[in-house]
PDB file of C-alpha atoms in Angstrom:
ATOM      1  CA  MET N  17      -5.703 -22.016  66.957  1.00 79.00           C
ATOM      2  CA  ASP N  18      -5.228 -22.194  63.650  1.00 78.00           C
ATOM      3  CA  ASP N  19      -6.700 -19.807  61.673  1.00 79.00           C
ATOM      4  CA  PRO N  20      -8.487 -17.750  64.081  1.00 87.00           C
ATOM      5  CA  PRO N  21     -10.951 -15.111  63.243  1.00 91.00           C
ATOM      6  CA  ALA N  22      -9.400 -11.201  62.308  1.00 90.00           C
ATOM      7  CA  GLU N  23     -12.171  -9.823  64.572  1.00 93.00           C
ATOM      8  CA  LEU N  24     -14.939 -11.286  66.666  1.00 95.00           C
ATOM      9  CA  TRP N  25     -18.230  -9.309  67.432  1.00 95.00           C
ATOM     10  CA  VAL N  26     -19.759  -9.134  70.722  1.00 96.00           C
ATOM     11  CA  ALA N  27     -23.510  -8.812  71.984  1.00 96.00           C
ATOM     12  CA  GLY N  28     -24.519  -8.277  75.945  1.00 95.00           C
ATOM     13  CA  ARG N  29     -22.566  -8.614  78.689  1.00 94.00           C
ATOM     14  CA  ALA N  30     -19.043  -8.815  77.441  1.00 92.00           C
ATOM     15  CA  GLU N  31     -17.466  -9.895  81.304  1.00 93.00           C
ATOM     16  CA  VAL N  32     -18.818 -13.361  80.447  1.00 94.00           C
ATOM     17  CA  LEU N  33     -15.325 -13.799  78.178  1.00 93.00           C
ATOM     18  CA  ASP N  34     -13.040 -12.823  80.966  1.00 92.00           C
ATOM     19  CA  VAL N  35     -14.945 -16.156  83.085  1.00 93.00           C
ATOM     20  CA  ARG N  36     -12.236 -18.850  83.224  1.00 92.00           C
ATOM     21  CA  PRO N  37     -12.202 -22.041  82.886  1.00 95.00           C
ATOM     22  CA  ARG N  38     -14.956 -22.484  80.226  1.00 97.00           C
ATOM     23  CA  VAL N  39     -16.536 -25.513  79.052  1.00 98.00           C
ATOM     24  CA  ALA N  40     -18.278 -26.196  75.334  1.00 97.00           C
ATOM     25  CA  VAL N  41     -22.048 -28.343  75.187  1.00 97.00           C
ATOM     26  CA  VAL N  42     -22.858 -29.602  72.958  1.00 96.00           C
ATOM     27  CA  GLY N  43     -25.332 -32.177  70.996  1.00 95.00           C
ATOM     28  CA  THR N  44     -28.681 -32.588  69.099  1.00 93.00           C
ATOM     29  CA  ARG N  45     -31.414 -30.141  67.769  1.00 92.00           C
ATOM     30  CA  SER N  46     -33.457 -33.052  68.899  1.00 91.00           C
ATOM     31  CA  PRO N  47     -32.681 -34.345  72.009  1.00 92.00           C
ATOM     32  CA  THR N  48     -34.476 -36.947  74.242  1.00 90.00           C
ATOM     33  CA  PRO N  49     -35.486 -36.414  77.691  1.00 86.00           C
ATOM     34  CA  TYR N  50     -33.010 -38.095  79.192  1.00 87.00           C
ATOM     35  CA  GLY N  51     -30.524 -35.903  77.186  1.00 91.00           C
ATOM     36  CA  GLU N  52     -32.448 -32.618  78.039  1.00 90.00           C
ATOM     37  CA  LEU N  53     -32.261 -34.282  81.492  1.00 87.00           C
ATOM     38  CA  GLN N  54     -28.157 -34.346  81.144  1.00 90.00           C
ATOM     39  CA  ALA N  55     -27.804 -30.990  79.411  1.00 93.00           C
ATOM     40  CA  ALA N  56     -29.295 -29.210  82.122  1.00 91.00           C
ATOM     41  CA  ARG N  57     -27.888 -31.260  84.909  1.00 90.00           C
ATOM     42  CA  ILE N  58     -24.619 -30.478  83.749  1.00 94.00           C
ATOM     43  CA  ALA N  59     -24.564 -26.786  82.206  1.00 94.00           C
ATOM     44  CA  THR N  60     -26.345 -26.183  86.028  1.00 92.00           C
ATOM     45  CA  PHE N  61     -23.121 -27.825  87.775  1.00 92.00           C
ATOM     46  CA  LEU N  62     -20.338 -26.279  85.889  1.00 94.00           C
ATOM     47  CA  ALA N  63     -22.389 -22.687  85.955  1.00 93.00           C
ATOM     48  CA  ARG N  64     -22.407 -23.283  90.142  1.00 90.00           C
ATOM     49  CA  SER N  65     -18.983 -24.601  90.277  1.00 91.00           C
ATOM     50  CA  GLY N  66     -17.975 -20.672  88.384  1.00 93.00           C
ATOM     51  CA  VAL N  67     -17.763 -22.412  84.988  1.00 95.00           C
ATOM     52  CA  ALA N  68     -18.703 -20.040  81.538  1.00 96.00           C
ATOM     53  CA  VAL N  69     -21.032 -22.409  79.529  1.00 98.00           C
ATOM     54  CA  VAL N  70     -20.049 -22.391  75.469  1.00 98.00           C
ATOM     55  CA  SER N  71     -22.344 -23.617  73.364  1.00 97.00           C
ATOM     56  CA  GLY N  72     -24.629 -22.866  70.234  1.00 96.00           C
ATOM     57  CA  LEU N  73     -27.776 -21.148  70.280  1.00 96.00           C
ATOM     58  CA  ALA N  74     -28.839 -23.928  68.019  1.00 93.00           C
ATOM     59  CA  ARG N  75     -32.618 -25.658  69.341  1.00 93.00           C
ATOM     60  CA  GLY N  76     -32.036 -28.651  71.194  1.00 94.00           C
ATOM     61  CA  ILE N  77     -28.884 -30.162  73.725  1.00 95.00           C
ATOM     62  CA  ASP N  78     -27.456 -26.140  73.127  1.00 95.00           C
ATOM     63  CA  GLU N  79     -30.573 -23.908  73.924  1.00 95.00           C
ATOM     64  CA  VAL N  80     -30.823 -26.534  76.949  1.00 94.00           C
ATOM     65  CA  ALA N  81     -27.277 -25.335  77.965  1.00 95.00           C
ATOM     66  CA  HIS N  82     -27.684 -21.907  77.872  1.00 96.00           C
ATOM     67  CA  ARG N  83     -31.148 -21.396  79.589  1.00 94.00           C
ATOM     68  CA  ALA N  84     -30.045 -23.610  82.982  1.00 93.00           C
ATOM     69  CA  ALA N  85     -26.661 -22.011  82.898  1.00 94.00           C
ATOM     70  CA  LEU N  86     -28.885 -18.623  83.402  1.00 94.00           C
ATOM     71  CA  ASP N  87     -31.045 -19.789  85.842  1.00 92.00           C
ATOM     72  CA  ALA N  88     -28.799 -20.821  87.459  1.00 90.00           C
ATOM     73  CA  GLY N  89     -26.831 -17.678  87.428  1.00 92.00           C
ATOM     74  CA  GLY N  90     -23.473 -18.517  86.069  1.00 94.00           C
ATOM     75  CA  ALA N  91     -21.738 -17.578  82.915  1.00 96.00           C
ATOM     76  CA  THR N  92     -23.334 -18.631  79.113  1.00 97.00           C
ATOM     77  CA  LEU N  93     -21.931 -17.346  75.667  1.00 97.00           C
ATOM     78  CA  ALA N  94     -23.490 -18.243  72.708  1.00 97.00           C
ATOM     79  CA  VAL N  95     -20.973 -18.841  69.855  1.00 97.00           C
ATOM     80  CA  LEU N  96     -23.299 -17.558  66.328  1.00 96.00           C
ATOM     81  CA  GLY N  97     -23.185 -18.201  62.573  1.00 94.00           C
ATOM     82  CA  SER N  98     -24.823 -15.326  61.577  1.00 94.00           C
ATOM     83  CA  GLY N  99     -24.384 -11.680  63.104  1.00 95.00           C
ATOM     84  CA  VAL N 100     -24.856 -10.770  66.736  1.00 95.00           C
ATOM     85  CA  ASP N 101     -27.750  -8.568  65.150  1.00 94.00           C
ATOM     86  CA  ARG N 102     -29.347 -11.561  63.519  1.00 94.00           C
ATOM     87  CA  PRO N 103     -29.367 -14.368  66.006  1.00 95.00           C
ATOM     88  CA  TRP N 104     -30.832 -17.452  64.967  1.00 91.00           C
ATOM     89  CA  PRO N 105     -32.380 -18.963  66.218  1.00 90.00           C
ATOM     90  CA  ALA N 106     -33.926 -15.368  67.128  1.00 91.00           C
ATOM     91  CA  GLY N 107     -36.376 -14.575  70.577  1.00 93.00           C
ATOM     92  CA  GLU N 108     -36.828 -15.630  74.149  1.00 94.00           C
ATOM     93  CA  LEU N 109     -33.593 -17.372  75.118  1.00 95.00           C
ATOM     94  CA  ALA N 110     -31.377 -15.000  72.088  1.00 96.00           C
ATOM     95  CA  LYS N 111     -32.415 -11.802  73.812  1.00 96.00           C
ATOM     96  CA  ARG N 112     -32.276 -12.989  77.246  1.00 95.00           C
ATOM     97  CA  MET N 113     -28.557 -14.001  76.261  1.00 96.00           C
ATOM     98  CA  SER N 114     -28.510 -10.841  74.985  1.00 94.00           C
ATOM     99  CA  ALA N 115     -29.045  -8.818  78.779  1.00 95.00           C
ATOM    100  CA  GLU N 116     -28.002 -11.605  80.844  1.00 96.00           C
ATOM    101  CA  GLY N 117     -24.932 -13.702  79.041  1.00 96.00           C
ATOM    102  CA  CYS N 118     -23.213 -13.183  75.456  1.00 97.00           C
ATOM    103  CA  LEU N 119     -23.422 -13.347  72.329  1.00 97.00           C
ATOM    104  CA  LEU N 120     -20.266 -13.649  69.821  1.00 97.00           C
ATOM    105  CA  SER N 121     -19.461 -13.986  66.582  1.00 96.00           C
ATOM    106  CA  GLU N 122     -16.594 -13.228  63.413  1.00 95.00           C
ATOM    107  CA  PHE N 123     -19.192 -12.724  61.154  1.00 94.00           C
ATOM    108  CA  PRO N 124     -19.919  -8.604  61.028  1.00 94.00           C
ATOM    109  CA  PRO N 125     -23.448  -7.000  62.144  1.00 95.00           C
ATOM    110  CA  GLY N 126     -26.214  -7.687  59.226  1.00 94.00           C
ATOM    111  CA  GLN N 127     -24.909 -10.930  58.611  1.00 93.00           C
ATOM    112  CA  GLU N 128     -27.827 -13.493  57.874  1.00 92.00           C
ATOM    113  CA  PRO N 129     -26.945 -17.235  59.065  1.00 88.00           C
ATOM    114  CA  ARG N 130     -26.136 -19.601  56.558  1.00 91.00           C
ATOM    115  CA  ARG N 131     -26.065 -22.941  56.148  1.00 86.00           C
ATOM    116  CA  HIS N 132     -21.735 -23.224  55.563  1.00 86.00           C
ATOM    117  CA  HIS N 133     -21.301 -20.576  58.635  1.00 90.00           C
ATOM    118  CA  PHE N 134     -22.323 -23.034  61.249  1.00 88.00           C
ATOM    119  CA  PRO N 135     -19.765 -25.969  60.713  1.00 85.00           C
ATOM    120  CA  TRP N 136     -17.258 -23.160  60.490  1.00 88.00           C
ATOM    121  CA  ARG N 137     -18.400 -21.708  64.111  1.00 91.00           C
ATOM    122  CA  ASN N 138     -18.164 -25.029  65.407  1.00 93.00           C
ATOM    123  CA  ARG N 139     -14.512 -24.506  65.317  1.00 92.00           C
ATOM    124  CA  LEU N 140     -14.772 -21.590  67.343  1.00 94.00           C
ATOM    125  CA  ILE N 141     -16.638 -23.005  70.038  1.00 95.00           C
ATOM    126  CA  ALA N 142     -14.511 -25.742  70.908  1.00 94.00           C
ATOM    127  CA  GLY N 143     -11.184 -23.247  70.402  1.00 94.00           C
ATOM    128  CA  LEU N 144     -13.670 -20.989  73.497  1.00 95.00           C
ATOM    129  CA  SER N 145     -13.277 -23.904  75.555  1.00 96.00           C
ATOM    130  CA  SER N 146     -11.104 -25.797  77.760  1.00 95.00           C
ATOM    131  CA  LEU N 147     -12.633 -29.005  76.602  1.00 96.00           C
ATOM    132  CA  VAL N 148     -16.271 -29.964  74.725  1.00 97.00           C
ATOM    133  CA  VAL N 149     -18.850 -32.103  76.315  1.00 97.00           C
ATOM    134  CA  VAL N 150     -21.401 -33.687  73.873  1.00 97.00           C
ATOM    135  CA  VAL N 151     -24.735 -34.980  75.147  1.00 95.00           C
ATOM    136  CA  GLU N 152     -26.528 -36.284  72.384  1.00 93.00           C
ATOM    137  CA  ALA N 153     -26.144 -36.630  68.329  1.00 90.00           C
ATOM    138  CA  ALA N 154     -27.007 -38.264  65.905  1.00 86.00           C
ATOM    139  CA  HIS N 155     -24.247 -40.665  64.137  1.00 79.00           C
ATOM    140  CA  ALA N 156     -23.114 -37.387  61.462  1.00 75.00           C
ATOM    141  CA  SER N 157     -23.937 -35.164  63.530  1.00 77.00           C
ATOM    142  CA  GLY N 158     -23.096 -31.240  63.873  1.00 79.00           C
ATOM    143  CA  SER N 159     -21.559 -31.791  67.443  1.00 86.00           C
ATOM    144  CA  LEU N 160     -19.158 -34.038  65.643  1.00 89.00           C
ATOM    145  CA  ILE N 161     -17.912 -31.399  64.391  1.00 90.00           C
ATOM    146  CA  THR N 162     -16.992 -30.107  67.299  1.00 91.00           C
ATOM    147  CA  ALA N 163     -15.317 -32.527  68.462  1.00 93.00           C
ATOM    148  CA  ARG N 164     -13.270 -32.982  66.280  1.00 90.00           C
ATOM    149  CA  TRP N 165     -12.368 -29.751  66.135  1.00 88.00           C
ATOM    150  CA  ALA N 166     -11.682 -29.628  69.390  1.00 91.00           C
ATOM    151  CA  VAL N 167      -9.875 -32.972  69.315  1.00 91.00           C
ATOM    152  CA  ASP N 168      -7.360 -31.100  66.329  1.00 90.00           C
ATOM    153  CA  GLN N 169      -7.360 -27.841  68.801  1.00 90.00           C
ATOM    154  CA  GLY N 170      -5.711 -30.343  71.471  1.00 91.00           C
ATOM    155  CA  ARG N 171      -8.410 -29.752  73.741  1.00 92.00           C
ATOM    156  CA  ASP N 172     -10.720 -32.971  75.623  1.00 94.00           C
ATOM    157  CA  VAL N 173     -13.843 -34.742  74.440  1.00 96.00           C
ATOM    158  CA  PHE N 174     -16.518 -36.413  77.005  1.00 97.00           C
ATOM    159  CA  ALA N 175     -19.334 -37.881  75.818  1.00 96.00           C
ATOM    160  CA  VAL N 176     -21.994 -38.957  77.908  1.00 95.00           C
ATOM    161  CA  PRO N 177     -23.861 -42.490  76.576  1.00 94.00           C
ATOM    162  CA  GLY N 178     -27.516 -43.377  76.050  1.00 90.00           C
ATOM    163  CA  ARG N 179     -29.175 -46.424  74.763  1.00 86.00           C
ATOM    164  CA  VAL N 180     -28.075 -48.572  72.641  1.00 87.00           C
ATOM    165  CA  ASP N 181     -30.959 -48.658  70.205  1.00 87.00           C
ATOM    166  CA  HIS N 182     -31.457 -45.004  70.087  1.00 90.00           C
ATOM    167  CA  PRO N 183     -30.033 -42.698  67.163  1.00 90.00           C
ATOM    168  CA  MET N 184     -29.575 -39.637  68.943  1.00 90.00           C
ATOM    169  CA  ALA N 185     -26.905 -42.407  71.043  1.00 92.00           C
ATOM    170  CA  ARG N 186     -25.255 -43.346  68.203  1.00 93.00           C
ATOM    171  CA  GLY N 187     -22.782 -39.718  67.915  1.00 93.00           C
ATOM    172  CA  CYS N 188     -21.720 -40.520  71.745  1.00 95.00           C
ATOM    173  CA  HIS N 189     -21.311 -43.993  70.923  1.00 94.00           C
ATOM    174  CA  ARG N 190     -19.052 -43.011  68.100  1.00 93.00           C
ATOM    175  CA  LEU N 191     -16.673 -40.802  69.561  1.00 94.00           C
ATOM    176  CA  LEU N 192     -16.520 -43.169  72.743  1.00 95.00           C
ATOM    177  CA  ARG N 193     -15.039 -46.124  70.652  1.00 93.00           C
ATOM    178  CA  GLU N 194     -12.327 -43.326  68.691  1.00 93.00           C
ATOM    179  CA  GLY N 195     -11.369 -42.388  72.177  1.00 94.00           C
ATOM    180  CA  ALA N 196     -13.476 -39.683  73.847  1.00 95.00           C
ATOM    181  CA  GLN N 197     -13.548 -39.725  77.478  1.00 96.00           C
ATOM    182  CA  LEU N 198     -16.863 -41.175  78.905  1.00 96.00           C
ATOM    183  CA  LEU N 199     -19.116 -39.021  81.598  1.00 94.00           C
ATOM    184  CA  GLU N 200     -21.390 -40.314  84.021  1.00 90.00           C
ATOM    185  CA  SER N 201     -20.934 -37.063  86.409  1.00 88.00           C
ATOM    186  CA  PRO N 202     -20.746 -33.489  85.886  1.00 91.00           C
ATOM    187  CA  ALA N 203     -18.292 -33.812  88.750  1.00 89.00           C
ATOM    188  CA  GLU N 204     -15.968 -35.711  86.789  1.00 92.00           C
ATOM    189  CA  LEU N 205     -15.078 -32.491  84.660  1.00 93.00           C
ATOM    190  CA  LEU N 206     -13.819 -30.686  87.502  1.00 90.00           C
ATOM    191  CA  GLY N 207     -10.010 -32.540  87.325  1.00 90.00           C
ATOM    192  CA  PRO N 208      -9.275 -31.913  84.020  1.00 92.00           C
ATOM    193  CA  LEU N 209     -10.310 -28.121  84.601  1.00 92.00           C
ATOM    194  CA  GLY N 210      -8.086 -28.003  87.340  1.00 88.00           C
ATOM    195  CA  LEU N 211     -10.956 -27.164  90.204  1.00 86.00           C
ATOM    196  CA  ALA N 212     -11.195 -30.206  91.683  1.00 62.00           C
ATOM    197  CA  GLY N 213     -11.242 -33.200  92.620  1.00 40.00           C
ATOM    198  CA  PRO N 214     -13.883 -35.190  91.218  1.00 38.00           C
ATOM    199  CA  ASP N 215     -14.131 -38.640  93.413  1.00 41.00           C
ATOM    200  CA  GLU N 216     -15.243 -35.830  96.643  1.00 39.00           C
ATOM    201  CA  ILE N 217     -17.323 -33.687  94.860  1.00 40.00           C
ATOM    202  CA  GLY N 218     -18.485 -36.821  93.064  1.00 41.00           C
ATOM    203  CA  GLY N 219     -19.200 -38.476  96.631  1.00 42.00           C
ATOM    204  CA  ALA N 220     -20.845 -35.178  97.543  1.00 39.00           C
ATOM    205  CA  GLU N 221     -23.557 -35.717  94.860  1.00 43.00           C
ATOM    206  CA  ARG N 222     -24.344 -38.917  94.822  1.00 41.00           C
ATOM    207  CA  GLU N 223     -25.296 -38.302  98.682  1.00 40.00           C
ATOM    208  CA  GLY N 224     -26.952 -35.574  98.267  1.00 42.00           C
ATOM    209  CA  GLU N 225     -29.206 -38.076  95.179  1.00 41.00           C
ATOM    210  CA  GLY N 226     -29.154 -40.488  98.479  1.00 37.00           C
ATOM    211  CA  GLU N 227     -31.753 -38.220 100.289  1.00 41.00           C
ATOM    212  CA  ARG N 228     -34.056 -38.215  97.145  1.00 53.00           C
ATOM    213  CA  HIS N 229     -37.914 -39.077  97.072  1.00 69.00           C
ATOM    214  CA  PRO N 230     -37.754 -43.012  95.170  1.00 77.00           C
ATOM    215  CA  VAL N 231     -40.100 -41.591  92.768  1.00 83.00           C
ATOM    216  CA  LEU N 232     -37.328 -38.981  92.040  1.00 83.00           C
ATOM    217  CA  SER N 233     -34.764 -41.535  92.342  1.00 81.00           C
ATOM    218  CA  VAL N 234     -36.303 -44.100  89.768  1.00 86.00           C
ATOM    219  CA  LEU N 235     -37.158 -41.266  87.589  1.00 85.00           C
ATOM    220  CA  HIS N 236     -33.301 -40.415  86.872  1.00 77.00           C
ATOM    221  CA  GLY N 237     -32.803 -40.311  83.379  1.00 74.00           C
ATOM    222  CA  GLU N 238     -35.995 -42.250  82.979  1.00 80.00           C
ATOM    223  CA  THR N 239     -39.166 -41.571  81.737  1.00 88.00           C
ATOM    224  CA  LEU N 240     -42.206 -43.676  82.699  1.00 90.00           C
ATOM    225  CA  THR N 241     -45.689 -44.466  83.942  1.00 91.00           C
ATOM    226  CA  ALA N 242     -46.966 -44.010  87.197  1.00 90.00           C
ATOM    227  CA  ASP N 243     -47.394 -48.359  86.782  1.00 90.00           C
ATOM    228  CA  GLU N 244     -44.255 -48.876  86.010  1.00 91.00           C
ATOM    229  CA  ILE N 245     -42.313 -46.127  88.474  1.00 91.00           C
ATOM    230  CA  ALA N 246     -45.320 -48.286  91.848  1.00 89.00           C
ATOM    231  CA  HIS N 247     -43.724 -51.879  90.579  1.00 89.00           C
ATOM    232  CA  ARG N 248     -40.701 -50.599  90.133  1.00 89.00           C
ATOM    233  CA  GLN N 249     -40.251 -49.484  93.708  1.00 86.00           C
ATOM    234  CA  GLY N 250     -42.694 -51.571  95.547  1.00 86.00           C
ATOM    235  CA  LEU N 251     -45.120 -49.448  95.924  1.00 84.00           C
ATOM    236  CA  ALA N 252     -48.880 -48.960  96.140  1.00 84.00           C
ATOM    237  CA  LEU N 253     -50.343 -47.179  92.641  1.00 85.00           C
ATOM    238  CA  SER N 254     -52.192 -44.383  94.577  1.00 81.00           C
ATOM    239  CA  GLU N 255     -49.438 -43.427  96.609  1.00 81.00           C
ATOM    240  CA  VAL N 256     -47.618 -43.307  93.235  1.00 86.00           C
ATOM    241  CA  LEU N 257     -50.321 -41.019  91.822  1.00 85.00           C
ATOM    242  CA  VAL N 258     -50.854 -38.662  95.085  1.00 80.00           C
ATOM    243  CA  THR N 259     -46.763 -37.941  95.262  1.00 85.00           C
ATOM    244  CA  LEU N 260     -46.475 -37.115  91.331  1.00 87.00           C
ATOM    245  CA  VAL N 261     -49.380 -35.261  91.630  1.00 81.00           C
ATOM    246  CA  GLU N 262     -47.153 -33.099  94.880  1.00 79.00           C
ATOM    247  CA  LEU N 263     -43.739 -32.811  93.004  1.00 82.00           C
ATOM    248  CA  GLN N 264     -45.864 -31.427  89.670  1.00 80.00           C
ATOM    249  CA  LEU N 265     -46.881 -29.142  91.686  1.00 74.00           C
ATOM    250  CA  ALA N 266     -43.648 -28.448  93.241  1.00 72.00           C
ATOM    251  CA  GLY N 267     -42.060 -28.375  89.927  1.00 71.00           C
ATOM    252  CA  ALA N 268     -39.945 -31.331  90.160  1.00 79.00           C
ATOM    253  CA  VAL N 269     -41.744 -33.602  87.554  1.00 84.00           C
ATOM    254  CA  VAL N 270     -43.042 -33.252  84.368  1.00 85.00           C
ATOM    255  CA  ARG N 271     -45.963 -35.421  82.765  1.00 83.00           C
ATOM    256  CA  ALA N 272     -45.541 -35.956  79.505  1.00 81.00           C
ATOM    257  CA  PRO N 273     -48.370 -37.216  76.601  1.00 80.00           C
ATOM    258  CA  GLY N 274     -49.191 -40.694  76.699  1.00 81.00           C
ATOM    259  CA  GLY N 275     -49.554 -40.651  81.023  1.00 84.00           C
ATOM    260  CA  LEU N 276     -45.339 -40.783  81.401  1.00 88.00           C
ATOM    261  CA  TYR N 277     -43.640 -39.034  84.236  1.00 88.00           C
ATOM    262  CA  ARG N 278     -39.960 -37.750  83.788  1.00 85.00           C
ATOM    263  CA  LEU N 279     -37.464 -35.039  85.905  1.00 82.00           C
ATOM    264  CA  ALA N 280     -38.695 -31.332  85.056  1.00 74.00           C
ATOM    265  CA  ALA N 281     -35.249 -30.767  82.453  1.00 55.00           C
ATOM    266  CA  TYR N 282     -34.162 -27.632  84.918  1.00 39.00           C
ATOM    267  CA  ARG N 283     -33.987 -29.326  88.078  1.00 38.00           C
ATOM    268  CA  GLY N 284     -31.019 -29.110  90.139  1.00 38.00           C
ATOM    269  CA  GLY N 285     -27.440 -30.114  89.983  1.00 38.00           C
ATOM    270  CA  ALA N 286     -27.508 -33.892  90.496  1.00 35.00           C
TER     271      ALA N 286
END
């Protein structure tokens, strides 16, 4: 990095810093269910592959990535815009990161979070990582600042595409126009990291998806009503409703307001 910090403060499991490689997973503070699902999918896959997940502890995509990595038993590191004794936002995740993950800051203990600290700390998120993944971002987003730092530091940037009519997809689509690599499967990250060929892992992932219940398959990346699921799958509505109840009890599906259903955000690697 150009202009690296003179010192770093650490809280939590310092051995997390020894885990290599590292990948930054960043995005909006106001994600869609699709964005949450993709962030969890990517972070879970990376954690199970022995890759440390780096992010910024912020609400939204950052939070989802940290939680998914911890839930998968992997390593995760949060770079703060405050002192490590004053994590922002404070709460259950910050406490869990202090116990199971690692908090890192170039700001000394006692430093309160300040608005201008966060764009500056983004250069450290990029600098600690072999590559950066942006999941969802508005047209003008702090995640794009992280991507710019990554490019300046010679890191690869990957972007997850979204709906063309959704504002939280505009930042990722902007990155793709500017030369970022399109990311469809987290297995595609392993090749650039030198861990495995993405075709081999990706094939196994696709094979696993084929074994899913058809209701889970149609909800992949979607939020739908029971009627819409039944129509797409050619199933009786009564059958779909019974299946949705079973899947909710199993923790695989979440019922959202308005009678909509989506995959649980922290469901496993596919």
